[in-house]
């Protein structure tokens, strides 16, 4: 069975500071990995995904994530936070059997 | 207009009442899903449907039922609501390649249900 761990329930940063949201996964087979973002009072939307190929994946709004198989990690980063990045971020994993497993989410708090 | 529309957006009800949450989509996707979101628990899959004649239970289907009335419509029912079903419910859609293989689900804006 697959699982996803997002250890940080909240991550506070100052505007223009770098952002790192951590995600670790567990799976006995090859995985596909995803980050979704949920802005207040909205549904989730796909931020980026890793399916195969380059382990550094770029997404929307300047976010990127690196797949590290040896560390079973897929951390989300951004060099400089904007106020508009304040949202909840969900890591998700799939083995290709057509169902995603979501992590518990990390709320990014951005202060001026 | 939103591609995935959920109604109602907010509902307060009492224990024991029957509740239906509706989802309609204009994306033309075959696959539809119902998720439940609780603070600190992330999203949990309740039911999913790969086409009108295909309905499958997810992780937490007990106490829920669904109906796929058409390709574009997928309803979630709580036959007898209880307080621990208070949550934010999301409908989502995907293409056959999505939902797992490519991971792209398209979500509605959510239905917040409170059971007193």
PDB file of C-alpha atoms in Angstrom, chain B residues 45-101:
ATOM      1  CA  UNK B  45     -11.956   8.869  -1.167  1.00  0.00           C
ATOM      2  CA  UNK B  46     -15.596   7.950  -0.558  1.00  0.00           C
ATOM      3  CA  UNK B  47     -16.771   6.613  -3.944  1.00  0.00           C
ATOM      4  CA  UNK B  48     -15.664   6.771  -7.537  1.00  0.00           C
ATOM      5  CA  UNK B  49     -17.215   6.016 -10.887  1.00  0.00           C
ATOM      6  CA  UNK B  50     -15.419   5.278 -14.126  1.00  0.00           C
ATOM      7  CA  UNK B  51     -18.569   5.485 -16.221  1.00  0.00           C
ATOM      8  CA  UNK B  52     -22.327   5.530 -15.783  1.00  0.00           C
ATOM      9  CA  UNK B  53     -22.513   1.798 -15.124  1.00  0.00           C
ATOM     10  CA  UNK B  54     -19.431   1.559 -12.934  1.00  0.00           C
ATOM     11  CA  UNK B  55     -19.514   2.523  -9.247  1.00  0.00           C
ATOM     12  CA  UNK B  56     -16.779   1.656  -6.778  1.00  0.00           C
ATOM     13  CA  UNK B  57     -16.316   2.082  -3.053  1.00  0.00           C
ATOM     14  CA  UNK B  58     -13.422   4.126  -1.786  1.00  0.00           C
ATOM     15  CA  UNK B  59     -11.676   4.144   1.569  1.00  0.00           C
ATOM     16  CA  UNK B  60     -14.597   5.416   3.652  1.00  0.00           C
ATOM     17  CA  UNK B  61     -17.869   4.465   1.965  1.00  0.00           C
ATOM     18  CA  UNK B  62     -19.788   3.366   5.073  1.00  0.00           C
ATOM     19  CA  UNK B  63     -22.764   5.637   5.695  1.00  0.00           C
ATOM     20  CA  UNK B  64     -22.721   7.007   2.141  1.00  0.00           C
ATOM     21  CA  UNK B  65     -24.253   6.047  -1.179  1.00  0.00           C
ATOM     22  CA  UNK B  66     -23.909   7.462  -4.677  1.00  0.00           C
ATOM     23  CA  UNK B  67     -25.811   7.677  -7.919  1.00  0.00           C
ATOM     24  CA  UNK B  68     -24.385   8.312 -11.375  1.00  0.00           C
ATOM     25  CA  UNK B  69     -27.389   9.696 -13.182  1.00  0.00           C
ATOM     26  CA  UNK B  70     -25.534  10.580 -16.373  1.00  0.00           C
ATOM     27  CA  UNK B  71     -21.993  11.051 -17.560  1.00  0.00           C
ATOM     28  CA  UNK B  72     -22.112  14.591 -16.241  1.00  0.00           C
ATOM     29  CA  UNK B  73     -23.849  13.993 -12.914  1.00  0.00           C
ATOM     30  CA  UNK B  74     -22.717  12.186  -9.782  1.00  0.00           C
ATOM     31  CA  UNK B  75     -24.609  12.543  -6.484  1.00  0.00           C
ATOM     32  CA  UNK B  76     -23.566  11.639  -2.963  1.00  0.00           C
ATOM     33  CA  UNK B  77     -26.211  10.747  -0.378  1.00  0.00           C
ATOM     34  CA  UNK B  78     -26.128  10.429   3.357  1.00  0.00           C
ATOM     35  CA  UNK B  79     -29.155   8.306   4.196  1.00  0.00           C
ATOM     36  CA  UNK B  80     -29.165   9.182   7.886  1.00  0.00           C
ATOM     37  CA  UNK B  81     -26.675  11.905   8.689  1.00  0.00           C
ATOM     38  CA  UNK B  82     -24.610  11.779  11.874  1.00  0.00           C
ATOM     39  CA  UNK B  83     -22.404  14.472  13.437  1.00  0.00           C
ATOM     40  CA  UNK B  84     -19.117  12.808  12.499  1.00  0.00           C
ATOM     41  CA  UNK B  85     -20.085  13.249   8.854  1.00  0.00           C
ATOM     42  CA  UNK B  86     -19.576  16.986   9.335  1.00  0.00           C
ATOM     43  CA  UNK B  87     -16.886  17.784   6.774  1.00  0.00           C
ATOM     44  CA  UNK B  88     -16.037  19.479   3.490  1.00  0.00           C
ATOM     45  CA  UNK B  89     -16.985  17.303   0.527  1.00  0.00           C
ATOM     46  CA  UNK B  90     -15.381  17.559  -2.890  1.00  0.00           C
ATOM     47  CA  UNK B  91     -16.412  16.197  -6.232  1.00  0.00           C
ATOM     48  CA  UNK B  92     -13.701  15.665  -8.832  1.00  0.00           C
ATOM     49  CA  UNK B  93     -13.404  14.437 -12.390  1.00  0.00           C
ATOM     50  CA  UNK B  94     -10.672  12.999 -14.573  1.00  0.00           C
ATOM     51  CA  UNK B  95     -10.005  11.529 -17.970  1.00  0.00           C
ATOM     52  CA  UNK B  96      -9.213   7.803 -18.211  1.00  0.00           C
ATOM     53  CA  UNK B  97      -5.534   8.697 -18.157  1.00  0.00           C
ATOM     54  CA  UNK B  98      -5.954  10.860 -15.123  1.00  0.00           C
ATOM     55  CA  UNK B  99      -6.921  10.101 -11.579  1.00  0.00           C
ATOM     56  CA  UNK B 100      -3.947   7.890 -11.058  1.00  0.00           C
ATOM     57  CA  UNK B 101      -1.830   7.485 -14.129  1.00  0.00           C
TER      58      UNK B 101
END
